[in-house]
Amino acid sequence: MGDANTPRPPSNGAVAAASTSRLRQFINSPAGPKTIFFWAPAMKWALVIAGLRDINRPVERVSTAQNVALAATGAIWARWSFQIVPKNYSLATVNVFVCATGLYHLARKAKAYMATRSA
Amino acid sequence: MALLQTWSRFKSWALGPTGLKTTHAWGPISNAGLPLSGIADITKPPENISENMTAAMCLYSLLFMRFAWRVQPRNYLLFGVHVSNELIQAYHLQRILGGYDFYAGRHASQEQATPKAAPTVPA
């Protein structure tokens, strides 16, 4: 019997211990869901959701200053997310949406203003 | 003399690895528009302020205060921007919920408490 000398693949237990699953690696990573570095940019989606919930708000009650600030910060952060190393696509995505909702509310205000001017 | 020292310290920060040539500084500077817009809205009546966005900003700034403190290198500028944003958005939120309005000089709920007198119909 040459079983002692024939190379055998490691048993299931050894494989599981040697290579942690990708999900586990992600959860325990230094920018993973156990850290603030994951949740703080993720919570930026709350700004997008708030902007979307405000779609039905009457135009006079929408704040121009706040939407200008949101559009500007969203645009700048979206650009910077592609320039940093490593590129942060999730941060870029959320900031694109922050900018888009800000610009949408500003467009609503502009449209209403043009309508009152031409009337 | 002290002015020169301050200027040289500012210059060494501004040209350094966390200075004005980097996103480390410009990200927070662009976020400073949020508290500034909040300050601009102090004169507005609370009905004209979005409660959705204000509540979202309060949560967002709390999280980013911790983020700025724990990131490497520690980002004091981002921390300061979000501290000020948290304060101004919390002020707007308590105004929306009927709290004290410093600009109007009274509680925001008092406006709703006294309804306008209905026009009397001649009998």
Short mmCIF file of C-alpha atoms in Angstrom, two decimals, chain B:
data_model
loop_
_atom_site.label_atom_id
_atom_site.label_comp_id
_atom_site.label_asym_id
_atom_site.label_seq_id
_atom_site.Cartn_x
_atom_site.Cartn_y
_atom_site.Cartn_z
CA MET B 1 6.70 87.67 14.09
CA ALA B 2 3.90 85.43 15.30
CA LEU B 3 2.08 86.18 12.05
CA LEU B 4 5.06 84.96 10.04
CA GLN B 5 5.24 81.76 12.09
CA THR B 6 1.53 81.16 11.66
CA TRP B 7 1.84 81.76 7.92
CA SER B 8 4.75 79.33 7.57
CA ARG B 9 2.86 76.69 9.57
CA PHE B 10 -0.19 77.17 7.35
CA LYS B 11 1.98 76.96 4.24
CA SER B 12 3.61 73.71 5.35
CA TRP B 13 0.17 72.21 5.95
CA ALA B 14 -1.28 73.54 2.70
CA LEU B 15 1.56 72.11 0.59
CA GLY B 16 1.80 68.88 2.58
CA PRO B 17 0.23 65.44 2.08
CA THR B 18 -3.09 66.49 3.62
CA GLY B 19 -3.15 70.00 2.23
CA LEU B 20 -4.91 72.11 -0.36
CA LYS B 21 -3.50 70.14 -3.28
CA THR B 22 -5.24 66.98 -2.07
CA THR B 23 -8.72 65.58 -1.83
CA HIS B 24 -8.10 65.25 1.90
CA ALA B 25 -8.84 68.97 2.18
CA TRP B 26 -11.12 69.66 -0.79
CA GLY B 27 -13.65 66.96 0.05
CA PRO B 28 -14.44 68.60 3.41
CA ILE B 29 -14.26 72.08 1.87
CA SER B 30 -16.92 71.10 -0.66
CA ASN B 31 -19.00 69.62 2.15
CA ALA B 32 -18.86 72.98 3.94
CA GLY B 33 -21.62 74.17 1.61
CA LEU B 34 -24.07 72.09 3.65
CA PRO B 35 -23.75 73.96 6.98
CA LEU B 36 -23.49 77.24 5.07
CA SER B 37 -26.78 76.56 3.31
CA GLY B 38 -28.22 75.61 6.70
CA ILE B 39 -27.15 78.99 8.08
CA ALA B 40 -28.66 80.74 5.05
CA ASP B 41 -31.97 79.02 5.83
CA ILE B 42 -32.17 80.38 9.40
CA THR B 43 -34.47 83.18 8.27
CA LYS B 44 -36.89 80.82 6.54
CA PRO B 45 -40.09 79.67 8.23
CA PRO B 46 -39.87 76.00 9.26
CA GLU B 47 -42.55 74.97 6.73
CA ASN B 48 -40.11 75.80 3.92
CA ILE B 49 -37.48 73.39 5.19
CA SER B 50 -37.53 69.74 4.22
CA GLU B 51 -37.95 67.59 7.32
CA ASN B 52 -36.85 64.52 5.34
CA MET B 53 -33.56 66.08 4.31
CA THR B 54 -32.90 67.68 7.72
CA ALA B 55 -33.39 64.41 9.59
CA ALA B 56 -31.21 62.58 7.04
CA MET B 57 -28.50 65.25 7.47
CA CYS B 58 -28.52 64.86 11.27
CA LEU B 59 -27.91 61.11 10.95
CA TYR B 60 -25.38 61.56 8.14
CA SER B 61 -23.31 64.14 10.01
CA LEU B 62 -23.21 62.02 13.18
CA LEU B 63 -21.78 59.11 11.20
CA PHE B 64 -19.28 61.27 9.36
CA MET B 65 -18.06 62.89 12.58
CA ARG B 66 -17.01 59.42 13.70
CA PHE B 67 -15.65 58.57 10.23
CA ALA B 68 -13.48 61.70 10.14
CA TRP B 69 -12.16 60.96 13.64
CA ARG B 70 -11.26 57.32 12.90
CA VAL B 71 -9.92 57.60 9.36
CA GLN B 72 -6.15 57.53 8.87
CA PRO B 73 -4.86 60.24 8.86
CA ARG B 74 -7.41 61.85 11.18
CA ASN B 75 -9.33 64.50 9.23
CA TYR B 76 -10.02 67.44 11.54
CA LEU B 77 -11.41 69.57 8.72
CA LEU B 78 -14.08 67.02 7.84
CA PHE B 79 -14.80 66.57 11.53
CA GLY B 80 -15.30 70.31 12.01
CA VAL B 81 -17.53 70.60 8.93
CA HIS B 82 -19.79 67.80 10.16
CA VAL B 83 -19.91 69.07 13.74
CA SER B 84 -21.15 72.42 12.46
CA ASN B 85 -23.58 70.74 10.04
CA GLU B 86 -24.97 68.57 12.85
CA LEU B 87 -25.55 71.62 15.04
CA ILE B 88 -27.29 73.68 12.36
CA GLN B 89 -29.42 70.77 11.08
CA ALA B 90 -30.43 69.85 14.64
CA TYR B 91 -31.51 73.45 15.14
CA HIS B 92 -33.66 73.29 11.98
CA LEU B 93 -35.09 69.92 13.03
CA GLN B 94 -36.18 71.17 16.44
CA ARG B 95 -37.73 74.18 14.72
CA ILE B 96 -39.70 71.92 12.38
CA LEU B 97 -40.87 69.88 15.37
CA GLY B 98 -42.24 73.00 17.06
CA GLY B 99 -39.22 74.16 19.06
CA TYR B 100 -37.76 77.64 19.52
CA ASP B 101 -37.10 79.83 16.48
CA PHE B 102 -34.42 82.39 17.32
CA TYR B 103 -35.04 84.41 14.18
CA ALA B 104 -38.77 84.73 14.80
CA GLY B 105 -38.17 85.13 18.51
CA ARG B 106 -40.76 82.60 19.59
CA HIS B 107 -41.62 78.93 19.62
CA ALA B 108 -42.36 77.70 16.12
CA SER B 109 -45.49 75.91 17.38
CA GLN B 110 -47.05 79.16 18.59
CA GLU B 111 -47.78 80.16 15.02
CA GLN B 112 -50.03 77.14 14.59
CA ALA B 113 -51.50 77.43 18.08
CA THR B 114 -53.18 80.74 17.32
CA PRO B 115 -55.33 80.21 14.23
CA LYS B 116 -56.13 83.21 12.11
CA ALA B 117 -59.54 84.60 12.90
CA ALA B 118 -62.13 83.42 10.42
CA PRO B 119 -63.88 86.23 8.53
CA THR B 120 -67.16 86.82 10.26
CA VAL B 121 -70.23 86.42 8.13
CA PRO B 122 -72.81 89.14 8.74
CA ALA B 123 -75.82 87.59 10.39
#
